[in-house]
Amino acid sequence: MLDIVEGLKLCRDRKERAVLATILEVEGSAYRREGARCLISESGRIIGTLSGGCVEGDLFEHARAVMETGVSRTVRYDFRPEGDIFWGLGLGCNGALTIWLQSFDPIHHSEQAEQLVQDFQNRVSSMEAYTIGIVVESEDRIKLPVGTQIILNEADRDLHGFHRSSYRLKDTVIDGVSVKLFIEPVKPRPRLVIFGAGPDAVPLVRQAKALDWHVTVADHRKDYANRKNFPEVDELVITGRGDCSELPVGEETYVVVMTHNFELDRTLVQNMLPRPIPYLGVLGSRNRIERMLDEILLSGVELKEKCLKKLHSPVGLDIGAESPEEIALSILAEMVCRKNGRNGQSLKFRKEPLHERNKGIESVPVGA
C-alpha cells in the first residue's frame, strides 16, 4: 500500500493524471484477491500488480479512456474456459475479475485528487482497524460522487448487512442516493519490533520493509542502533539495558528478540510474554530458551499457557537457514504464517483454496 501512496503523491506533485485500479470482485481462481490495487500513470508507469502481468497491458488501454473522460468505470475479465477464448489472451486461468478504474486528475480535479491521497495516507498510518465503503456507482454523482470513501461504524454494518472483515459489493441507499459500495476492511500495517541492533538484524529489517511492515529497532547501544546501520527502519529506540517498559506494543506488533546476550534476552522475554502481542520470536537454541523459562519460573513469575503460545524459539521456519539473510527469511516467513493463520506447509499439500484461511490454526489470544 505504501507504494500506491507514494505513486499518488508523485503524480499529484508532477500534475500527472493517473488511474487507480482496484479488484472489486473475484470469481474462481485469481492471482490477487479483492482489494488489490495498481496505479497506472499517464506516462505508462504501473505501480503494483493485479494479475502478475496478465491483464495490465489491456487494462492500460481502458485506463487511457478514463484519463481522457475523467469518468470512472468497471472492467470485467473472465478467464474461465469460454471467457478466456473470448478475451483471446490465452492465460489458461480459471477465474473472473471485476476491476474498478478510478480517475485521479490533479490538474482538473485537484481537490478530489488531494482527498484520495489523504484517504490512502490515513490507511497506512492508522494504528487501528476500521471499515470503509467506497462509492463505485452513484445515482446522483453531484450529491454523492463516485470515489467517495465513507468510514462505516457498527451501526452501518448492521444497516447494510456485512461483516467487519469481509470484502464485498453492496447496493444500498445513503442520504437518499442509491449507490453501489465496495466494502473494504482496513487493517493497520503489521508492526515489527526487533530488540538487538546487531548485523544479523539488518536483513530482517530490509526484508520486513520490502513487505511494507512498520519496523522498529531497539537497543541500548547507540553505536549499533543508528541510521547508518539501519537507513530503512521506521523507528530507532535507545533503551536501557533490557528496559522495554516505554516501548508501545499491541495486538498488531510482532516482536523478535536477538540481542545475543542471555541476561538481556531473558529480561525481554519475561517482560514481553504478558503483553497482548501475537508473536514473540527469540533467536537461539532450544536449550537456551528452556533455560530462560526455568529461570523466569524460579524468580516467581507465573508463565500462563496462553502466553507461551505466542513464543517461538528457536525462531523461524525450518528451511535449513544458515546465512543471516536466510535466517531473516525464515523468521519473516514464520511471522507471516502467524499473521495469516497458516501453518507453513508446502502449497502442493494444501487441499483448501489458496486464499481461504486455515480453520484449524488456533488464533493467538491477546490481552493475556
Coordinates of C-alpha atoms in Angstrom, one line a residue:
M1 CA 0.0 0.0 0.0
L2 CA 2.9 2.4 0.7
D3 CA 4.0 2.2 -3.0
I4 CA 0.5 3.2 -4.0
V5 CA 0.5 6.2 -1.6
E6 CA 3.9 7.3 -2.9
G7 CA 2.8 6.9 -6.5
L8 CA -0.3 9.0 -5.9
K9 CA 1.8 11.7 -4.3
L10 CA 4.3 11.6 -7.2
C11 CA 1.5 12.0 -9.8
R12 CA 0.0 14.8 -7.7
D13 CA 3.3 16.7 -7.5
R14 CA 4.0 16.2 -11.2
K15 CA 0.5 17.2 -12.2
E16 CA 0.2 13.9 -14.0
R17 CA -3.1 12.1 -14.5
A18 CA -3.5 8.5 -13.4
V19 CA -6.0 5.7 -12.8
L20 CA -6.2 3.7 -9.6
A21 CA -7.3 0.2 -10.5
T22 CA -8.9 -1.9 -7.7
I23 CA -10.2 -5.5 -7.8
L24 CA -13.8 -5.4 -6.6
E25 CA -14.8 -9.0 -7.1
V26 CA -13.2 -12.3 -7.8
E27 CA -14.9 -15.5 -9.0
G28 CA -12.9 -18.7 -9.0
S29 CA -9.1 -18.7 -9.0
A30 CA -7.1 -15.5 -9.5
Y31 CA -3.6 -14.2 -8.8
R32 CA -4.8 -11.4 -6.5
R33 CA -7.9 -11.0 -4.4
E34 CA -10.4 -8.3 -3.7
G35 CA -8.8 -5.0 -2.5
A36 CA -5.6 -5.5 -4.5
R37 CA -4.6 -2.3 -6.4
C38 CA -2.3 -0.9 -9.0
L39 CA -1.7 2.7 -10.1
I40 CA -1.5 3.4 -13.9
S41 CA 0.0 6.8 -14.7
E42 CA -0.4 8.8 -17.9
S43 CA 3.2 8.2 -18.7
G44 CA 2.7 4.4 -18.7
R45 CA 4.2 3.7 -15.3
I46 CA 2.4 0.9 -13.4
I47 CA 2.8 0.6 -9.7
G48 CA 1.6 -2.6 -8.1
T49 CA 0.1 -5.6 -9.8
L50 CA -3.4 -7.2 -10.1
S51 CA -2.7 -10.3 -12.1
G52 CA 1.0 -10.9 -12.4
G53 CA 1.1 -9.1 -15.7
C54 CA -1.9 -11.0 -17.3
V55 CA -4.3 -8.0 -17.7
E56 CA -2.1 -4.9 -17.0
G57 CA -1.4 -4.3 -20.7
D58 CA -5.0 -4.4 -21.7
L59 CA -6.0 -2.5 -18.6
F60 CA -3.8 0.4 -19.7
E61 CA -6.0 0.9 -22.7
H62 CA -9.1 1.2 -20.6
A63 CA -7.2 3.4 -18.2
R64 CA -6.4 5.8 -21.0
A65 CA -10.1 6.3 -21.8
V66 CA -10.7 7.0 -18.1
M67 CA -8.0 9.6 -18.1
E68 CA -9.4 11.3 -21.2
T69 CA -13.0 11.4 -20.0
G70 CA -12.4 11.7 -16.2
V71 CA -15.2 9.1 -15.7
S72 CA -14.5 6.1 -13.6
R73 CA -15.7 2.7 -14.9
T74 CA -15.6 -1.0 -14.2
V75 CA -14.0 -3.6 -16.4
R76 CA -14.6 -7.4 -16.2
Y77 CA -12.2 -10.1 -17.3
D78 CA -13.4 -13.7 -17.4
F79 CA -10.6 -16.2 -17.9
R80 CA -12.6 -19.4 -17.3
P81 CA -12.5 -21.7 -20.4
E82 CA -15.1 -19.9 -22.5
G83 CA -14.3 -16.5 -21.3
D84 CA -10.5 -16.9 -22.0
I85 CA -11.4 -17.7 -25.6
F86 CA -13.5 -14.5 -25.8
W87 CA -10.7 -12.3 -24.5
G88 CA -8.1 -14.1 -26.6
L89 CA -5.4 -13.7 -24.0
G90 CA -4.7 -17.4 -23.7
L91 CA -3.9 -17.2 -20.0
G92 CA -5.3 -20.6 -19.0
C93 CA -6.6 -19.2 -15.7
N94 CA -9.8 -20.3 -14.1
G95 CA -11.4 -17.2 -12.7
A96 CA -13.1 -13.9 -13.4
L97 CA -12.1 -10.4 -12.2
T98 CA -14.2 -7.2 -11.8
I99 CA -11.8 -4.2 -11.7
W100 CA -12.8 -0.6 -10.9
L101 CA -10.8 2.1 -12.7
Q102 CA -10.9 5.3 -10.6
S103 CA -9.8 8.6 -12.2
F104 CA -7.0 10.6 -10.5
D105 CA -6.7 14.0 -12.0
P106 CA -4.6 16.6 -10.1
I107 CA -4.9 19.0 -13.0
H108 CA -8.7 19.5 -13.4
H109 CA -9.9 18.0 -10.1
S110 CA -7.1 18.8 -7.7
E111 CA -9.4 18.8 -4.6
Q112 CA -10.7 15.3 -5.3
A113 CA -7.1 14.1 -6.0
E114 CA -5.8 15.5 -2.8
Q115 CA -8.6 13.9 -0.9
L116 CA -7.7 10.5 -2.4
V117 CA -4.1 11.0 -1.4
Q118 CA -5.2 11.8 2.2
D119 CA -7.5 8.8 2.3
F120 CA -4.8 6.4 1.5
Q121 CA -2.2 8.2 3.7
N122 CA -4.7 7.6 6.6
R123 CA -4.8 3.9 5.8
V124 CA -1.0 3.4 6.1
S125 CA -0.7 5.5 9.2
S126 CA -3.7 4.1 11.1
M127 CA -3.0 2.2 14.3
E128 CA -6.5 0.7 14.5
A129 CA -8.6 -1.4 12.1
Y130 CA -11.7 0.2 10.5
T131 CA -14.1 -0.5 7.6
I132 CA -14.8 1.8 4.7
G133 CA -17.4 1.9 2.0
I134 CA -16.2 3.3 -1.4
V135 CA -18.8 4.6 -3.7
V136 CA -18.2 2.9 -7.1
E137 CA -21.6 3.7 -8.6
S138 CA -23.9 6.6 -7.7
E139 CA -27.3 7.6 -8.9
D140 CA -26.5 11.2 -8.1
R141 CA -22.8 12.0 -8.8
I142 CA -23.3 15.5 -7.6
K143 CA -24.7 14.8 -4.2
L144 CA -22.6 11.6 -3.6
P145 CA -19.7 11.5 -6.1
V146 CA -18.1 8.3 -7.3
G147 CA -14.9 7.6 -5.3
T148 CA -16.3 9.0 -2.0
Q149 CA -14.9 7.0 0.9
I150 CA -17.1 6.6 4.0
I151 CA -15.9 5.2 7.3
L152 CA -18.5 2.7 8.4
N153 CA -19.3 2.0 12.1
E154 CA -21.1 -0.8 13.9
A155 CA -24.5 0.7 13.1
D156 CA -23.6 1.0 9.4
R157 CA -22.6 -2.7 9.3
D158 CA -25.9 -3.7 10.9
L159 CA -27.8 -1.4 8.5
H160 CA -26.0 -2.5 5.3
G161 CA -25.6 -6.2 6.3
F162 CA -21.9 -7.0 6.1
H163 CA -19.2 -8.5 8.3
R164 CA -16.3 -6.3 9.6
S165 CA -13.6 -8.5 7.9
S166 CA -15.4 -9.1 4.6
Y167 CA -14.8 -7.5 1.2
R168 CA -18.0 -7.2 -0.9
L169 CA -20.1 -5.1 -3.2
K170 CA -23.3 -3.8 -1.7
D171 CA -26.2 -2.0 -3.3
T172 CA -27.6 0.4 -0.8
V173 CA -29.0 3.9 -0.2
I174 CA -27.0 6.7 1.5
D175 CA -28.5 10.1 2.2
G176 CA -31.3 9.2 -0.2
V177 CA -29.0 8.3 -3.0
S178 CA -28.8 4.8 -4.5
V179 CA -25.2 3.7 -4.6
K180 CA -23.0 0.6 -5.1
L181 CA -20.5 0.4 -2.3
F182 CA -17.3 -1.5 -2.2
I183 CA -17.0 -2.6 1.4
E184 CA -13.3 -2.9 2.4
P185 CA -11.8 -3.7 5.8
V186 CA -8.7 -1.6 6.5
K187 CA -6.1 -3.2 8.9
P188 CA -3.1 -1.4 10.4
R189 CA 0.2 -2.1 8.9
P190 CA 1.8 -5.0 10.8
R191 CA 4.5 -3.8 13.1
L192 CA 7.8 -5.5 13.9
V193 CA 9.9 -4.6 16.9
I194 CA 13.4 -6.0 16.9
F195 CA 15.4 -6.0 20.2
G196 CA 19.0 -6.1 19.2
A197 CA 20.8 -4.0 16.6
G198 CA 23.4 -6.4 15.6
P199 CA 24.4 -7.1 11.9
D200 CA 22.0 -10.0 11.7
A201 CA 19.1 -7.6 12.3
V202 CA 19.9 -5.7 9.1
P203 CA 18.5 -8.3 6.6
L204 CA 15.4 -8.8 8.8
V205 CA 14.7 -5.1 8.7
R206 CA 15.3 -4.9 5.0
Q207 CA 13.0 -7.9 4.2
A208 CA 10.2 -6.7 6.5
K209 CA 10.3 -3.2 4.9
A210 CA 10.0 -4.9 1.5
L211 CA 6.7 -6.2 2.8
D212 CA 5.5 -2.8 3.9
W213 CA 5.8 -3.6 7.6
H214 CA 6.4 -0.8 10.1
V215 CA 9.8 -1.7 11.7
T216 CA 11.3 -0.5 15.0
V217 CA 14.8 -1.4 16.2
A218 CA 15.6 -1.1 19.9
D219 CA 19.0 -1.4 21.6
H220 CA 20.9 0.3 24.4
R221 CA 24.0 0.7 22.2
K222 CA 24.0 3.9 20.3
D223 CA 26.9 2.8 18.2
Y224 CA 24.7 0.0 16.8
A225 CA 21.2 1.5 16.8
N226 CA 21.7 4.3 14.3
R227 CA 20.7 5.4 10.8
K228 CA 24.0 4.4 9.3
N229 CA 23.4 0.8 10.1
F230 CA 19.6 0.9 9.6
P231 CA 18.7 3.5 7.0
E232 CA 15.4 1.9 6.1
V233 CA 14.0 1.5 9.6
D234 CA 10.9 3.5 10.7
E235 CA 12.0 4.0 14.3
L236 CA 15.2 3.6 16.3
V237 CA 14.8 3.5 20.0
I238 CA 17.6 3.7 22.5
T239 CA 16.6 1.8 25.6
G240 CA 18.2 1.0 29.0
R241 CA 19.7 -2.5 29.2
G242 CA 16.7 -4.8 28.9
D243 CA 14.3 -1.9 29.5
C244 CA 11.2 -2.0 27.2
S245 CA 8.7 -0.5 29.6
E246 CA 8.1 2.6 27.5
L247 CA 8.0 0.9 24.1
P248 CA 4.4 0.6 22.9
V249 CA 3.5 -2.9 21.6
G250 CA 0.0 -4.1 20.9
E251 CA -2.2 -6.6 19.0
E252 CA -0.5 -5.9 15.7
T253 CA 3.0 -5.9 17.0
Y254 CA 5.4 -8.8 16.3
V255 CA 8.5 -9.0 18.4
V256 CA 11.8 -10.6 17.8
V257 CA 14.5 -10.7 20.5
M258 CA 18.0 -11.1 19.2
T259 CA 20.4 -9.2 21.5
H260 CA 22.8 -12.2 21.7
N261 CA 23.0 -11.6 25.4
F262 CA 21.4 -14.2 27.6
E263 CA 20.5 -11.9 30.5
L264 CA 19.1 -9.2 28.3
D265 CA 17.1 -11.7 26.3
R266 CA 15.7 -13.3 29.4
T267 CA 14.6 -10.0 30.8
L268 CA 12.9 -9.1 27.5
V269 CA 11.1 -12.4 27.2
Q270 CA 9.8 -12.0 30.8
N271 CA 8.6 -8.5 30.0
M272 CA 7.1 -9.4 26.6
L273 CA 5.2 -12.6 27.3
P274 CA 2.3 -11.0 29.2
R275 CA 1.9 -8.3 26.6
P276 CA -1.0 -8.5 24.1
I277 CA 1.2 -9.3 21.2
P278 CA 0.5 -12.1 18.7
Y279 CA 4.1 -13.3 18.2
L280 CA 7.4 -13.4 20.3
G281 CA 10.4 -14.8 18.5
V282 CA 13.7 -15.4 20.3
L283 CA 16.9 -16.2 18.5
G284 CA 18.8 -19.1 19.9
S285 CA 18.7 -22.8 20.6
R286 CA 16.0 -24.8 22.3
N287 CA 18.2 -25.4 25.3
R288 CA 18.8 -21.7 25.6
I289 CA 15.1 -20.8 25.7
E290 CA 14.3 -23.6 28.1
R291 CA 17.0 -22.3 30.5
M292 CA 15.5 -18.8 30.2
L293 CA 12.0 -20.1 31.1
D294 CA 13.3 -22.1 34.0
E295 CA 15.0 -19.0 35.4
I296 CA 11.9 -16.9 34.9
L297 CA 9.8 -19.5 36.8
L298 CA 12.4 -19.6 39.6
S299 CA 12.0 -15.9 40.0
G300 CA 8.4 -16.4 41.0
V301 CA 6.8 -15.3 37.7
E302 CA 3.9 -17.4 36.5
L303 CA 4.0 -18.4 32.8
K304 CA 0.5 -18.9 31.6
E305 CA -0.1 -21.4 28.8
K306 CA -1.9 -18.8 26.6
C307 CA 1.1 -16.5 26.9
L308 CA 3.5 -19.3 25.9
K309 CA 1.5 -19.9 22.7
K310 CA 2.9 -16.7 21.3
L311 CA 6.5 -17.8 22.0
H312 CA 8.6 -19.0 19.0
S313 CA 12.0 -20.2 19.9
P314 CA 14.0 -21.5 18.1
V315 CA 12.6 -18.7 15.9
G316 CA 11.7 -19.2 12.3
L317 CA 10.5 -21.9 9.9
D318 CA 12.6 -25.0 9.2
I319 CA 14.1 -24.1 5.8
G320 CA 17.7 -25.1 6.7
A321 CA 18.7 -21.4 7.0
E322 CA 22.4 -20.7 7.7
S323 CA 23.3 -17.2 6.5
P324 CA 21.8 -14.0 8.1
E325 CA 19.7 -13.4 5.0
E326 CA 18.3 -17.0 5.1
I327 CA 17.6 -16.7 8.9
A328 CA 15.8 -13.4 8.3
L329 CA 13.7 -15.1 5.6
S330 CA 12.9 -18.0 7.9
I331 CA 11.8 -15.6 10.7
L332 CA 9.7 -13.4 8.5
A333 CA 8.1 -16.4 6.8
E334 CA 7.0 -17.7 10.3
M335 CA 5.6 -14.3 11.2
V336 CA 3.6 -14.1 8.0
C337 CA 2.3 -17.6 8.7
R338 CA 1.2 -16.5 12.1
K339 CA -0.4 -13.3 10.8
N340 CA -2.4 -15.1 8.1
G341 CA -3.3 -18.2 10.2
R342 CA -1.3 -20.6 8.1
N343 CA 1.0 -23.4 9.0
G344 CA 3.8 -23.0 6.5
Q345 CA 3.4 -26.3 4.7
S346 CA 4.1 -26.6 1.0
L347 CA 1.2 -25.5 -1.1
K348 CA 1.2 -28.7 -3.1
F349 CA -0.2 -30.4 0.1
R350 CA -2.9 -27.9 0.6
K351 CA -6.4 -29.2 0.0
E352 CA -8.4 -26.0 0.6
P353 CA -8.5 -23.0 -1.8
L354 CA -5.3 -20.9 -1.6
H355 CA -7.0 -17.7 -0.4
E356 CA -9.0 -19.4 2.3
R357 CA -7.8 -19.2 5.9
N358 CA -6.9 -22.5 7.6
K359 CA -9.7 -23.0 10.1
G360 CA -7.6 -25.5 12.0
I361 CA -5.0 -22.9 13.1
E362 CA -5.7 -21.6 16.5
S363 CA -5.5 -17.8 16.7
V364 CA -3.3 -16.3 19.4
P365 CA -5.2 -15.0 22.4
V366 CA -4.5 -11.3 23.0
G367 CA -4.8 -9.3 26.1
A368 CA -3.4 -12.1 28.2

